[in-house]
CSV table of C-alpha atoms in Angstrom, one decimal:
chain,number,residue,atom,x,y,z
A,1,UNK,CA,-118.0,-9.0,-141.0
A,2,UNK,CA,-115.4,-6.9,-138.9
A,3,UNK,CA,-115.0,-7.3,-135.3
A,4,UNK,CA,-116.3,-4.9,-132.6
A,5,UNK,CA,-113.6,-2.7,-130.9
A,6,UNK,CA,-113.0,-0.5,-128.4
A,7,UNK,CA,-109.8,1.4,-126.9
A,8,UNK,CA,-107.4,-0.3,-124.6
A,9,UNK,CA,-107.3,2.4,-122.1
A,10,UNK,CA,-109.1,5.9,-121.1
A,11,UNK,CA,-107.9,8.9,-122.7
A,12,UNK,CA,-108.7,12.5,-121.7
A,13,UNK,CA,-108.4,15.5,-123.8
A,14,UNK,CA,-109.4,19.3,-122.8
A,15,UNK,CA,-109.5,22.1,-125.2
A,16,UNK,CA,-111.9,24.9,-126.4
A,17,UNK,CA,-115.1,24.4,-128.3
A,18,UNK,CA,-115.0,26.2,-131.8
A,19,UNK,CA,-118.7,27.9,-131.6
A,20,UNK,CA,-119.4,28.0,-127.8
A,21,UNK,CA,-115.9,29.3,-127.1
A,22,UNK,CA,-115.9,27.2,-123.9
A,23,UNK,CA,-113.0,24.9,-122.2
A,24,UNK,CA,-114.2,21.4,-122.4
A,25,UNK,CA,-112.9,18.2,-121.0
A,26,UNK,CA,-113.5,14.9,-122.5
A,27,UNK,CA,-112.7,11.3,-121.4
A,28,UNK,CA,-112.7,8.3,-123.6
A,29,UNK,CA,-113.6,5.3,-121.7
A,30,UNK,CA,-113.5,1.5,-123.0
A,31,UNK,CA,-117.0,-0.1,-123.4
A,32,UNK,CA,-118.5,-3.3,-123.6
A,33,UNK,CA,-119.5,-5.1,-126.7
A,34,UNK,CA,-122.8,-3.8,-128.2
A,35,UNK,CA,-122.7,-0.7,-126.5
A,36,UNK,CA,-122.2,1.5,-129.7
A,37,UNK,CA,-120.8,5.1,-129.4
A,38,UNK,CA,-122.4,7.0,-126.2
A,39,UNK,CA,-121.8,10.3,-125.3
A,40,UNK,CA,-122.7,11.2,-121.7
A,41,UNK,CA,-122.9,14.9,-120.4
A,42,UNK,CA,-121.4,14.4,-117.2
A,43,UNK,CA,-122.8,18.1,-116.1
A,44,UNK,CA,-126.2,17.0,-117.0
A,45,UNK,CA,-126.4,13.2,-116.2
A,46,UNK,CA,-127.4,12.6,-119.9
A,47,UNK,CA,-126.5,10.0,-122.2
A,48,UNK,CA,-126.8,10.3,-126.0
A,49,UNK,CA,-126.3,7.8,-128.8
A,50,UNK,CA,-123.9,8.8,-131.6
A,51,UNK,CA,-126.9,7.6,-134.2
A,52,UNK,CA,-128.8,9.0,-137.0
A,53,UNK,CA,-132.0,9.6,-134.8
A,54,UNK,CA,-130.4,11.9,-132.2
A,55,UNK,CA,-129.0,14.5,-134.9
A,56,UNK,CA,-130.7,17.7,-134.0
A,57,UNK,CA,-128.9,20.5,-135.9
A,58,UNK,CA,-126.5,20.8,-138.6
A,59,UNK,CA,-125.6,24.3,-138.6
A,60,UNK,CA,-122.0,24.8,-139.4
A,61,UNK,CA,-121.5,21.4,-137.5
A,62,UNK,CA,-123.2,18.5,-136.8
A,63,UNK,CA,-125.0,18.3,-133.2
A,64,UNK,CA,-126.6,15.3,-131.5
A,65,UNK,CA,-129.0,15.6,-128.5
A,66,UNK,CA,-132.3,14.5,-126.7
A,67,UNK,CA,-134.6,16.4,-124.4
A,68,UNK,CA,-133.2,19.8,-124.9
A,69,UNK,CA,-129.4,18.3,-124.2
A,70,UNK,CA,-127.0,18.7,-126.9
A,71,UNK,CA,-123.4,18.2,-128.0
A,72,UNK,CA,-122.1,20.1,-130.8
A,73,UNK,CA,-119.4,19.4,-133.6
A,74,UNK,CA,-118.9,15.8,-133.2
A,75,UNK,CA,-118.0,14.9,-136.6
A,76,UNK,CA,-114.1,15.0,-136.5
A,77,UNK,CA,-114.2,12.8,-133.3
A,78,UNK,CA,-116.4,10.4,-134.6
A,79,UNK,CA,-114.4,10.3,-138.2
A,80,UNK,CA,-111.5,9.5,-136.1
A,81,UNK,CA,-113.5,6.8,-134.1
A,82,UNK,CA,-115.0,5.2,-137.2
A,83,UNK,CA,-111.4,5.0,-139.2
A,84,UNK,CA,-110.1,3.1,-136.4
A,85,UNK,CA,-112.9,0.7,-136.4
A,86,UNK,CA,-114.0,1.7,-132.8
A,87,UNK,CA,-117.5,0.5,-132.3
A,88,UNK,CA,-118.1,0.6,-128.7
A,89,UNK,CA,-117.0,3.7,-126.5
A,90,UNK,CA,-118.0,5.9,-123.8
A,91,UNK,CA,-117.5,9.5,-124.4
A,92,UNK,CA,-117.6,11.8,-121.0
A,93,UNK,CA,-118.1,15.2,-121.8
A,94,UNK,CA,-118.8,18.2,-119.3
A,95,UNK,CA,-120.0,20.7,-121.8
A,96,UNK,CA,-122.2,21.0,-125.0
A,97,UNK,CA,-119.2,20.8,-127.3
A,98,UNK,CA,-116.4,18.6,-128.4
A,99,UNK,CA,-113.1,20.3,-128.4
A,100,UNK,CA,-111.8,21.5,-131.9
A,101,UNK,CA,-108.0,21.2,-130.7
A,102,UNK,CA,-106.2,22.2,-133.8
A,103,UNK,CA,-109.5,22.2,-136.1
A,104,UNK,CA,-108.3,18.8,-137.6
A,105,UNK,CA,-108.7,15.0,-136.2
A,106,UNK,CA,-104.9,14.7,-136.0
A,107,UNK,CA,-104.6,14.8,-132.1
A,108,UNK,CA,-107.6,12.6,-131.8
A,109,UNK,CA,-105.9,10.1,-134.1
A,110,UNK,CA,-102.4,10.3,-132.7
A,111,UNK,CA,-103.7,9.7,-129.2
A,112,UNK,CA,-105.8,6.7,-130.1
A,113,UNK,CA,-102.7,5.4,-131.8
A,114,UNK,CA,-100.8,5.8,-128.8
A,115,UNK,CA,-103.5,4.1,-126.5
A,116,UNK,CA,-104.3,1.0,-129.0
A,117,UNK,CA,-107.5,-0.6,-129.8
A,118,UNK,CA,-108.6,-4.0,-128.7
A,119,UNK,CA,-110.9,-6.5,-130.7
A,120,UNK,CA,-114.1,-7.6,-128.5
A,121,UNK,CA,-114.8,-11.2,-130.3
A,122,UNK,CA,-117.9,-10.2,-131.4
A,123,UNK,CA,-118.7,-9.1,-135.2
A,124,UNK,CA,-120.6,-6.1,-136.2
A,125,UNK,CA,-122.9,-6.1,-139.6
A,126,UNK,CA,-121.8,-4.1,-142.6
A,127,UNK,CA,-123.9,-1.3,-143.8
A,128,UNK,CA,-123.6,-2.4,-147.7
A,129,UNK,CA,-125.1,-0.2,-150.7
A,130,UNK,CA,-126.9,-2.4,-153.0
A,131,UNK,CA,-128.1,0.2,-155.4
A,132,UNK,CA,-127.2,3.4,-157.0
A,133,UNK,CA,-129.1,6.2,-155.2
A,134,UNK,CA,-129.1,9.8,-155.8
A,135,UNK,CA,-129.9,12.5,-153.3
A,136,UNK,CA,-130.1,16.3,-154.6
A,137,UNK,CA,-131.1,19.6,-153.1
A,138,UNK,CA,-130.9,22.9,-154.3
A,139,UNK,CA,-127.2,23.4,-154.0
A,140,UNK,CA,-125.9,19.7,-153.1
A,141,UNK,CA,-125.8,16.3,-155.0
A,142,UNK,CA,-124.9,13.2,-153.3
A,143,UNK,CA,-124.8,9.4,-155.0
A,144,UNK,CA,-124.2,6.1,-153.5
A,145,UNK,CA,-123.0,3.2,-155.2
A,146,UNK,CA,-122.2,-0.4,-154.4
A,147,UNK,CA,-118.5,-0.8,-153.4
A,148,UNK,CA,-116.3,-3.7,-152.2
A,149,UNK,CA,-114.8,-1.0,-149.7
A,150,UNK,CA,-115.7,2.5,-148.2
A,151,UNK,CA,-114.6,5.4,-150.9
A,152,UNK,CA,-115.3,8.9,-151.0
A,153,UNK,CA,-115.4,11.3,-154.0
A,154,UNK,CA,-115.5,15.1,-152.9
A,155,UNK,CA,-116.0,18.3,-155.2
A,156,UNK,CA,-116.0,21.7,-153.7
A,157,UNK,CA,-116.6,25.3,-155.4
A,158,UNK,CA,-115.7,28.4,-153.6
A,159,UNK,CA,-115.4,32.0,-155.4
A,160,UNK,CA,-112.0,32.2,-153.4
A,161,UNK,CA,-108.7,32.2,-155.4
A,162,UNK,CA,-107.1,29.6,-153.5
A,163,UNK,CA,-110.0,27.2,-153.7
A,164,UNK,CA,-112.1,27.5,-156.7
A,165,UNK,CA,-112.9,23.7,-157.6
A,166,UNK,CA,-111.4,21.3,-155.4
A,167,UNK,CA,-111.5,17.3,-155.6
A,168,UNK,CA,-110.4,14.1,-154.3
A,169,UNK,CA,-111.6,10.6,-154.6
A,170,UNK,CA,-109.9,8.2,-151.7
A,171,UNK,CA,-110.4,5.1,-150.3
A,172,UNK,CA,-111.0,5.1,-146.4
A,173,UNK,CA,-109.0,3.2,-144.2
A,174,UNK,CA,-107.0,3.6,-140.9
A,175,UNK,CA,-103.5,4.5,-142.6
A,176,UNK,CA,-105.0,6.8,-145.4
A,177,UNK,CA,-107.0,8.6,-142.7
A,178,UNK,CA,-104.3,9.2,-140.4
A,179,UNK,CA,-102.1,10.4,-143.3
A,180,UNK,CA,-104.2,12.1,-145.7
A,181,UNK,CA,-107.5,13.2,-144.0
A,182,UNK,CA,-106.7,13.5,-140.3
A,183,UNK,CA,-104.5,16.7,-140.7
A,184,UNK,CA,-106.9,18.6,-142.7
A,185,UNK,CA,-108.5,21.6,-140.8
A,186,UNK,CA,-111.6,23.5,-140.7
A,187,UNK,CA,-111.9,26.5,-142.4
A,188,UNK,CA,-113.7,29.7,-143.0
A,189,UNK,CA,-113.7,33.4,-144.2
A,190,UNK,CA,-112.5,36.5,-142.6
A,191,UNK,CA,-115.7,38.3,-144.3
A,192,UNK,CA,-118.4,36.0,-142.3
A,193,UNK,CA,-117.0,36.4,-138.9
A,194,UNK,CA,-119.0,39.0,-137.7
A,195,UNK,CA,-122.1,37.3,-138.7
A,196,UNK,CA,-121.2,34.1,-137.3
A,197,UNK,CA,-120.5,35.8,-134.0
A,198,UNK,CA,-123.5,37.6,-133.9
A,199,UNK,CA,-125.3,34.1,-134.4
A,200,UNK,CA,-123.6,32.2,-131.8
A,201,UNK,CA,-121.0,30.8,-134.0
A,202,UNK,CA,-117.3,30.7,-134.0
A,203,UNK,CA,-116.8,32.1,-130.7
A,204,UNK,CA,-114.1,30.0,-129.8
A,205,UNK,CA,-112.5,30.4,-133.2
A,206,UNK,CA,-109.0,31.4,-133.9
A,207,UNK,CA,-105.7,30.9,-136.2
A,208,UNK,CA,-104.8,28.2,-133.8
A,209,UNK,CA,-107.9,26.0,-134.5
A,210,UNK,CA,-109.2,27.3,-137.9
A,211,UNK,CA,-107.7,28.2,-141.4
A,212,UNK,CA,-108.9,31.7,-142.1
A,213,UNK,CA,-109.0,33.2,-145.5
A,214,UNK,CA,-109.1,36.8,-146.5
A,215,UNK,CA,-109.8,38.1,-149.9
A,216,UNK,CA,-106.5,36.5,-151.2
A,217,UNK,CA,-105.1,33.8,-149.1
A,218,UNK,CA,-104.7,32.2,-145.8
A,219,UNK,CA,-104.3,34.8,-142.7
A,220,UNK,CA,-101.3,33.8,-140.6
A,221,UNK,CA,-100.6,30.2,-141.5
A,222,UNK,CA,-99.6,27.6,-144.2
A,223,UNK,CA,-101.7,24.8,-145.8
A,224,UNK,CA,-100.7,21.5,-144.9
A,225,UNK,CA,-102.1,20.4,-148.0
A,226,UNK,CA,-102.6,22.1,-151.4
A,227,UNK,CA,-106.2,20.6,-151.4
A,228,UNK,CA,-106.6,20.9,-147.7
A,229,UNK,CA,-110.1,22.2,-148.0
A,230,UNK,CA,-111.5,19.3,-149.8
A,231,UNK,CA,-109.6,16.8,-147.4
A,232,UNK,CA,-111.6,18.4,-144.6
A,233,UNK,CA,-114.7,18.2,-146.1
A,234,UNK,CA,-113.9,14.6,-146.5
A,235,UNK,CA,-113.2,14.5,-142.9
A,236,UNK,CA,-116.5,16.0,-142.0
A,237,UNK,CA,-118.4,13.6,-144.3
A,238,UNK,CA,-116.9,10.5,-142.8
A,239,UNK,CA,-117.9,11.4,-139.3
A,240,UNK,CA,-121.5,12.3,-140.6
A,241,UNK,CA,-121.6,9.0,-142.8
A,242,UNK,CA,-120.3,7.1,-139.3
A,243,UNK,CA,-123.8,8.0,-137.9
A,244,UNK,CA,-125.6,5.1,-139.6
A,245,UNK,CA,-124.0,3.2,-136.6
A,246,UNK,CA,-122.0,0.7,-138.9
A,247,UNK,CA,-118.9,-0.1,-141.0
A,248,UNK,CA,-119.9,0.8,-144.5
A,249,UNK,CA,-119.3,-0.3,-147.6
A,250,UNK,CA,-120.0,1.9,-150.6
A,251,UNK,CA,-118.7,4.7,-152.9
A,252,UNK,CA,-120.1,8.1,-151.9
A,253,UNK,CA,-119.4,10.8,-154.6
A,254,UNK,CA,-120.4,14.4,-152.8
A,255,UNK,CA,-120.6,17.6,-154.9
A,256,UNK,CA,-121.1,21.0,-153.0
A,257,UNK,CA,-121.9,19.2,-149.7
A,258,UNK,CA,-122.1,20.1,-146.1
A,259,UNK,CA,-123.3,18.7,-142.8
A,260,UNK,CA,-127.0,19.4,-143.8
A,261,UNK,CA,-126.5,17.7,-147.1
A,262,UNK,CA,-124.9,14.6,-145.5
A,263,UNK,CA,-127.5,14.1,-142.9
A,264,UNK,CA,-130.6,14.6,-145.2
A,265,UNK,CA,-128.8,12.1,-147.9
A,266,UNK,CA,-128.4,9.7,-145.3
A,267,UNK,CA,-132.2,10.0,-144.0
A,268,UNK,CA,-133.3,9.4,-147.7
A,269,UNK,CA,-131.0,6.4,-148.3
A,270,UNK,CA,-132.4,4.8,-145.2
A,271,UNK,CA,-136.0,5.4,-146.3
A,272,UNK,CA,-135.2,4.2,-149.8
A,273,UNK,CA,-133.9,0.7,-148.6
A,274,UNK,CA,-131.0,0.8,-151.2
A,275,UNK,CA,-128.8,-1.0,-148.5
A,276,UNK,CA,-128.2,-4.2,-147.0
A,277,UNK,CA,-127.8,-5.1,-143.1
A,278,UNK,CA,-127.5,-8.6,-141.4
A,279,UNK,CA,-129.9,-7.4,-138.6
A,280,UNK,CA,-132.6,-4.9,-138.7
A,281,UNK,CA,-131.1,-1.2,-137.7
A,282,UNK,CA,-132.7,1.3,-135.5
A,283,UNK,CA,-133.7,4.1,-137.7
A,284,UNK,CA,-137.0,5.2,-136.2
A,285,UNK,CA,-136.7,9.0,-136.9
A,286,UNK,CA,-140.0,9.8,-135.0
A,287,UNK,CA,-139.4,7.9,-131.6
A,288,UNK,CA,-136.0,9.1,-130.4
A,289,UNK,CA,-136.9,9.5,-127.1
A,290,UNK,CA,-134.4,7.2,-125.4
A,291,UNK,CA,-130.6,7.8,-126.0
A,292,UNK,CA,-129.6,4.4,-124.4
């Protein structure tokens, strides 16, 4: 089993929320063993654990919350913490959305690399897939299989000449995440912007924090990878899967996924019992009234 980890010193970051359009400040604070990943809304005085029972919305981002208090777009930061093996952290945030920064996880990753992590002298159980498990919805298909490490195979399909069908199968560890996944930016389509704005989304979106596509290609920018779109989907999936609260051992094959599919898949996987953990996890979806 891996050791629990936190960061060596505090980290402060600021940026715009891609959906709220508001400036937000966050502070990552080292935490004691067995704390877990906990967001703390400093403007509300409310803590919320980054665990599956506290997911309250999956519309275009993953949102956690409790008693009407929410934190949106947690997936990029959570993916980074997972990739670096950080299991204990307090995240102070003065608004309702994690800053999008440049639309990727690269700044989160580089800042944590610079600060460093610290082992805490206590192990954490592994969440191991023990039997193949299939989840299907009207548009998505996700399979989990036993595997010695943590691997994601992702396939996407978009009727756009720059994307069409993209797929990537990749083992997830700190080095691969930093090099191959963290730089991949969120993306959207110019034709959808008016609808998104009218429905309370993308108010902070810009060419500085997202890949925007018109009918032919990327507007005002260049791709970091030829298949940057599927790489970003893998980034999102890592963040969503991390909400089980433990390091994962398994191979996840995802077709036409998204935040809603990822979270629904996790809930059904937990209910199936096709996993193994050395101690009983907290997965009570009905009694999620206490965040810490």
